[in-house]
PDB file of C-alpha atoms in Angstrom:
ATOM      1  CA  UNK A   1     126.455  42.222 100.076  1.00  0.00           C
ATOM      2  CA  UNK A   2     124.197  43.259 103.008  1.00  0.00           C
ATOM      3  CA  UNK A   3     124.074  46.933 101.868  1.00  0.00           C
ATOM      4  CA  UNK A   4     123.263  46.440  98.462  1.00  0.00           C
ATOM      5  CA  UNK A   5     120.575  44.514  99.341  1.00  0.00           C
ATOM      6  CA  UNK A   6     119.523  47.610 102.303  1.00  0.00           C
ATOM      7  CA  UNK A   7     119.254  49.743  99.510  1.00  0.00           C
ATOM      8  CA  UNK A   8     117.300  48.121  97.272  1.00  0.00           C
ATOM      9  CA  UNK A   9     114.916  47.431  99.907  1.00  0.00           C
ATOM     10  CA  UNK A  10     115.017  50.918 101.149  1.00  0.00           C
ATOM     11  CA  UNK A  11     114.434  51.854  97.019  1.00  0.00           C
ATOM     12  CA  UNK A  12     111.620  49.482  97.497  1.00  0.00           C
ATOM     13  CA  UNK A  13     110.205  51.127 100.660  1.00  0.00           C
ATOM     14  CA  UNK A  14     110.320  54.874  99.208  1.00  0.00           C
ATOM     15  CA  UNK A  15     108.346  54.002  96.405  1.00  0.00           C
ATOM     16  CA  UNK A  16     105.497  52.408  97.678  1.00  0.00           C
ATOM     17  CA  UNK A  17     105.327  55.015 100.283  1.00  0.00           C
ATOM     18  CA  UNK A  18     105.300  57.650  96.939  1.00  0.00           C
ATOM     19  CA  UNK A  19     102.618  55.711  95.092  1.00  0.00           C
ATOM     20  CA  UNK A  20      99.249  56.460  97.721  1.00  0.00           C
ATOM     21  CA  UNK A  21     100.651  60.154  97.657  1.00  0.00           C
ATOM     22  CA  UNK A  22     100.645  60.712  94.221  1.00  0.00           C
ATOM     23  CA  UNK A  23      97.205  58.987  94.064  1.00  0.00           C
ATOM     24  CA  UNK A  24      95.991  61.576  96.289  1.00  0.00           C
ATOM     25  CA  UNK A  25      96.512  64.090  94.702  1.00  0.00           C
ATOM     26  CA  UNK A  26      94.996  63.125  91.294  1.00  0.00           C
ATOM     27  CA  UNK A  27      91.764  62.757  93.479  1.00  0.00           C
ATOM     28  CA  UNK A  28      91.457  65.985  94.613  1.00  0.00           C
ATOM     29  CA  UNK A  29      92.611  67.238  91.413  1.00  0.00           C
ATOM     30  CA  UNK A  30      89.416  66.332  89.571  1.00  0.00           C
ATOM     31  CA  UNK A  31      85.866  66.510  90.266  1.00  0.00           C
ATOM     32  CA  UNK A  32      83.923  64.227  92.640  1.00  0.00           C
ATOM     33  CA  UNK A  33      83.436  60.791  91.337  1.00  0.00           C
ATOM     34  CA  UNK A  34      79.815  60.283  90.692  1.00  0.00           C
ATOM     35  CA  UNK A  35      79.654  64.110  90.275  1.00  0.00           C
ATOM     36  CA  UNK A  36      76.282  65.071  88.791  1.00  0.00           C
ATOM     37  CA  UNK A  37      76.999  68.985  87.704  1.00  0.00           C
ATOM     38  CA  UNK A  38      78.790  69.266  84.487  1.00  0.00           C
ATOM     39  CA  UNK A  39      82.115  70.400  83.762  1.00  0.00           C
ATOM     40  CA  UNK A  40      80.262  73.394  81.922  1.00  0.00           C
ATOM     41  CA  UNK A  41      76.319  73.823  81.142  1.00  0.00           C
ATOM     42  CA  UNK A  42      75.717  72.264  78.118  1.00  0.00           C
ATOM     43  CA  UNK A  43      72.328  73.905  77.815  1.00  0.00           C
ATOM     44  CA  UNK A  44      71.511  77.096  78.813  1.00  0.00           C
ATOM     45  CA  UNK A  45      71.037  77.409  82.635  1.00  0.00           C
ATOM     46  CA  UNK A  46      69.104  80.465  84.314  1.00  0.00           C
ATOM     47  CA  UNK A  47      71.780  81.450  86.846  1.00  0.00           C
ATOM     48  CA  UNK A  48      69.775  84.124  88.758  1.00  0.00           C
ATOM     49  CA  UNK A  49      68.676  87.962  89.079  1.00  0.00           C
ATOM     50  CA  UNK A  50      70.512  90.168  86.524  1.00  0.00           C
ATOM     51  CA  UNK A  51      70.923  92.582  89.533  1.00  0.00           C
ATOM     52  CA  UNK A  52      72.989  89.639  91.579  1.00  0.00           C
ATOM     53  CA  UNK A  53      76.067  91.076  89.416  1.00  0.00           C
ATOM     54  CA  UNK A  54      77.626  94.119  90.320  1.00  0.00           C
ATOM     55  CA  UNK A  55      79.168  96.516  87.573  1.00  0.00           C
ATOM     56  CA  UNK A  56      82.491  96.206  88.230  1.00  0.00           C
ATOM     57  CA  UNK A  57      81.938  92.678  89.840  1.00  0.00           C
ATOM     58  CA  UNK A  58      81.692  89.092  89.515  1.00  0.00           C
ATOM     59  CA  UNK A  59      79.534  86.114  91.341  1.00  0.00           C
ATOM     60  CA  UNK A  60      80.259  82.571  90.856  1.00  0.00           C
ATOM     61  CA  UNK A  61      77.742  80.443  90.520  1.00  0.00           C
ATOM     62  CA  UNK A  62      79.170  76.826  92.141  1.00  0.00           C
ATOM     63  CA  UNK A  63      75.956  74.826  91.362  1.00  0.00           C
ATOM     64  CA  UNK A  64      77.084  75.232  87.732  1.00  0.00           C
ATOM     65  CA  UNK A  65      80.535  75.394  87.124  1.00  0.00           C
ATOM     66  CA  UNK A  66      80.273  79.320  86.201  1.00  0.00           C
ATOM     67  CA  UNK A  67      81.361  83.240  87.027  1.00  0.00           C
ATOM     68  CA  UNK A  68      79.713  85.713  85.403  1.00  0.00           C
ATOM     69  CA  UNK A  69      80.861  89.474  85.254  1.00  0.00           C
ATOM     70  CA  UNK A  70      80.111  92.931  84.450  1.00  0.00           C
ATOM     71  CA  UNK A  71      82.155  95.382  83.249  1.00  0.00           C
ATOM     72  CA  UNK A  72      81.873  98.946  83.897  1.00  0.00           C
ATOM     73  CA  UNK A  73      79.740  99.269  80.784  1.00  0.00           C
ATOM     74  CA  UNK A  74      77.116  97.034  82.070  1.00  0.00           C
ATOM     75  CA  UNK A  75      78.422  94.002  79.444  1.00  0.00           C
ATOM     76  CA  UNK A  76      78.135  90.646  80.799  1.00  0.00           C
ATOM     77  CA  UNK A  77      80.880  87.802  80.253  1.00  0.00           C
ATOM     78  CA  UNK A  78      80.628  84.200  81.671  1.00  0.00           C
ATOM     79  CA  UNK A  79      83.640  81.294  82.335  1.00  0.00           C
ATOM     80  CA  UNK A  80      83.499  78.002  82.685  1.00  0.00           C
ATOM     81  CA  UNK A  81      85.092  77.535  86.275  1.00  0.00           C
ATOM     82  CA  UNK A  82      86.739  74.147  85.515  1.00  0.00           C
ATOM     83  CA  UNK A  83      90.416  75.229  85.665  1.00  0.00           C
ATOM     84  CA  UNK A  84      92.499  74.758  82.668  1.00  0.00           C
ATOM     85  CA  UNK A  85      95.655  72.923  84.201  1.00  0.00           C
ATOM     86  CA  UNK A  86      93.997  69.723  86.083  1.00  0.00           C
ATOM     87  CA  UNK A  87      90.349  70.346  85.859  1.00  0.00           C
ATOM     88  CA  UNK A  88      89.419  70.878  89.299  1.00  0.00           C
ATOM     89  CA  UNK A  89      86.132  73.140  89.951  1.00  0.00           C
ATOM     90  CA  UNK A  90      87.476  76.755  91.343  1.00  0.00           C
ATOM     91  CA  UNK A  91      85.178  77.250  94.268  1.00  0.00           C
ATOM     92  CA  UNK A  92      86.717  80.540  95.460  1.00  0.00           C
ATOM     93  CA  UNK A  93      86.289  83.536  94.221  1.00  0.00           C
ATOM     94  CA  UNK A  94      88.052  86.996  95.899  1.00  0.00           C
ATOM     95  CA  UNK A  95      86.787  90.478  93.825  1.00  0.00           C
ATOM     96  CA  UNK A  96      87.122  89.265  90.220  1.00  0.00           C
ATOM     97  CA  UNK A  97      89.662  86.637  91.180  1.00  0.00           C
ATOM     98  CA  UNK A  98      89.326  83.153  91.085  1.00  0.00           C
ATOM     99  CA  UNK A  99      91.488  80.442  93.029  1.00  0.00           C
ATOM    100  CA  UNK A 100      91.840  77.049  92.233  1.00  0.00           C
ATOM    101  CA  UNK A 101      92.005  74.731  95.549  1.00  0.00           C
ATOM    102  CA  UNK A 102      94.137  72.318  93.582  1.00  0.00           C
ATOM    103  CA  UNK A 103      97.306  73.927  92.442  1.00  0.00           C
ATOM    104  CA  UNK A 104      96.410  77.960  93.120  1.00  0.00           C
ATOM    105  CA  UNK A 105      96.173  78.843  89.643  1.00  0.00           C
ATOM    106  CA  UNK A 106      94.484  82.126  89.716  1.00  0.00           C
ATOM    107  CA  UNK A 107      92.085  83.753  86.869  1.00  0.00           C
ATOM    108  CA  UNK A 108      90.787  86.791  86.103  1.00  0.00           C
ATOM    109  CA  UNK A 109      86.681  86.416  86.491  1.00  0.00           C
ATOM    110  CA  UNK A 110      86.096  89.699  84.021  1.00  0.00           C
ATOM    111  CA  UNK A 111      88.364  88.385  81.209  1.00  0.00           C
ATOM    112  CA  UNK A 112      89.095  84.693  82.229  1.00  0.00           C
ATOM    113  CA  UNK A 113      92.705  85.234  81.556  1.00  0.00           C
ATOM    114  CA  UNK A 114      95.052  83.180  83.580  1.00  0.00           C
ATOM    115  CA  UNK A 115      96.761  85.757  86.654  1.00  0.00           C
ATOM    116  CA  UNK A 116      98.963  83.021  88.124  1.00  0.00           C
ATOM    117  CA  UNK A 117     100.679  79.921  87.026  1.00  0.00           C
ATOM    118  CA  UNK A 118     100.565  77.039  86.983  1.00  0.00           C
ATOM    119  CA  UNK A 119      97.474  77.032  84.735  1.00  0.00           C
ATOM    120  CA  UNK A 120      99.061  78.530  81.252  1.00  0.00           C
ATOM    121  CA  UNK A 121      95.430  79.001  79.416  1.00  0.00           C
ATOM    122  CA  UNK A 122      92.324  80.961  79.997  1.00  0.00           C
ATOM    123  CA  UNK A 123      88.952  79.851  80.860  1.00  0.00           C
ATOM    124  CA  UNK A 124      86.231  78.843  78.467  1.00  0.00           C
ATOM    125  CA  UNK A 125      84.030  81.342  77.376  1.00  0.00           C
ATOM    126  CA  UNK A 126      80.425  80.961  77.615  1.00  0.00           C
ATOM    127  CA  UNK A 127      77.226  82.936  76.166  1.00  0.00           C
ATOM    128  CA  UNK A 128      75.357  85.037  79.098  1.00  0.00           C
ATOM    129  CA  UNK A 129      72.418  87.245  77.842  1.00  0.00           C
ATOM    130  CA  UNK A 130      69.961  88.804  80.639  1.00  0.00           C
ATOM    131  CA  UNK A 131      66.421  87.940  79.409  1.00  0.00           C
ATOM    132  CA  UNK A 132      63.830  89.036  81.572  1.00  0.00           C
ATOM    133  CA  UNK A 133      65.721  90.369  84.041  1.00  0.00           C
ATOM    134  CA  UNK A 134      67.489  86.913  84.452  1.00  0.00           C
ATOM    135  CA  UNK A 135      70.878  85.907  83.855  1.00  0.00           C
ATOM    136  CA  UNK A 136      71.367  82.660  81.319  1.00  0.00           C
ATOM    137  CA  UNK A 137      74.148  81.593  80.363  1.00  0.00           C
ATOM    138  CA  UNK A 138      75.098  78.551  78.439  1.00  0.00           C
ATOM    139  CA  UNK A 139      77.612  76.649  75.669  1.00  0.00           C
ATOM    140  CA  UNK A 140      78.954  79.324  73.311  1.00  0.00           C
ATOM    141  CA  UNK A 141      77.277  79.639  69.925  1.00  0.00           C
TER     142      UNK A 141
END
């Protein structure tokens, strides 16, 4: 009778050690509590200098929760950063690639396709127009 007893104990044990873990991780998996930037803009947001993206390039804009592009044409394209698989804010961006801290879903910042797992879907689109030599971008129409 003593080791059935152990073992429930020990069953006990293992899942309240799992339980602060797994809370953890939802945390950081999300944005900041109290967070005062929006997922995405839901009004159109002056970003910056139309000449602060590159043809060929990308900058992310982290005050925002945006990338914006330019292909080689000159076209611009803008993402909502806010990965697709937990909703963390990607706050890394390599070339045109963007890494999510949470998981290391990657995206491509041109097309907003997804590059590497776990996230299965793209980003959200977003309009971007340069007026005035400025870069806006905003909810899609």
């Amino acid at each position: 009778m003593p080791s059935n007893s152990s073992a429930s104990r020990r069953t006990v044990l293992r899942g309240a050690a799992a339980v602060p873990v797994a809370g953890l991780g939802l945390a950081a998996c999300s944005a900041p509590e109290g967070s005062s930037v929006a997922a995405t803009p839901t009004a159109p947001v002056d970003l910056g200098t139309e000449g602060e993206v590159a043809k060929g390039g990308a900058k992310l804009y982290r005050d925002h929760n945006v990338v914006v592009s330019r292909d080689r044409n000159g076209a611009l394209k803008a993402y909502s950063t806010i990965c697709t698989h937990a909703g963390c804010p990607i706050d890394n961006l390599q070339g045109t690639t963007l890494i999510c801290p949470c998981h290391g879903s990657e995206f491509d910042a041109v097309t907003g396709k997804v590059v590497h797992a776990p996230a299965t879907q793209p980003l959200t689109e977003l309009a971007v127009k340069a007026a005035n030599g400025r870069i806006i971008a905003g909810p899609a129409d």
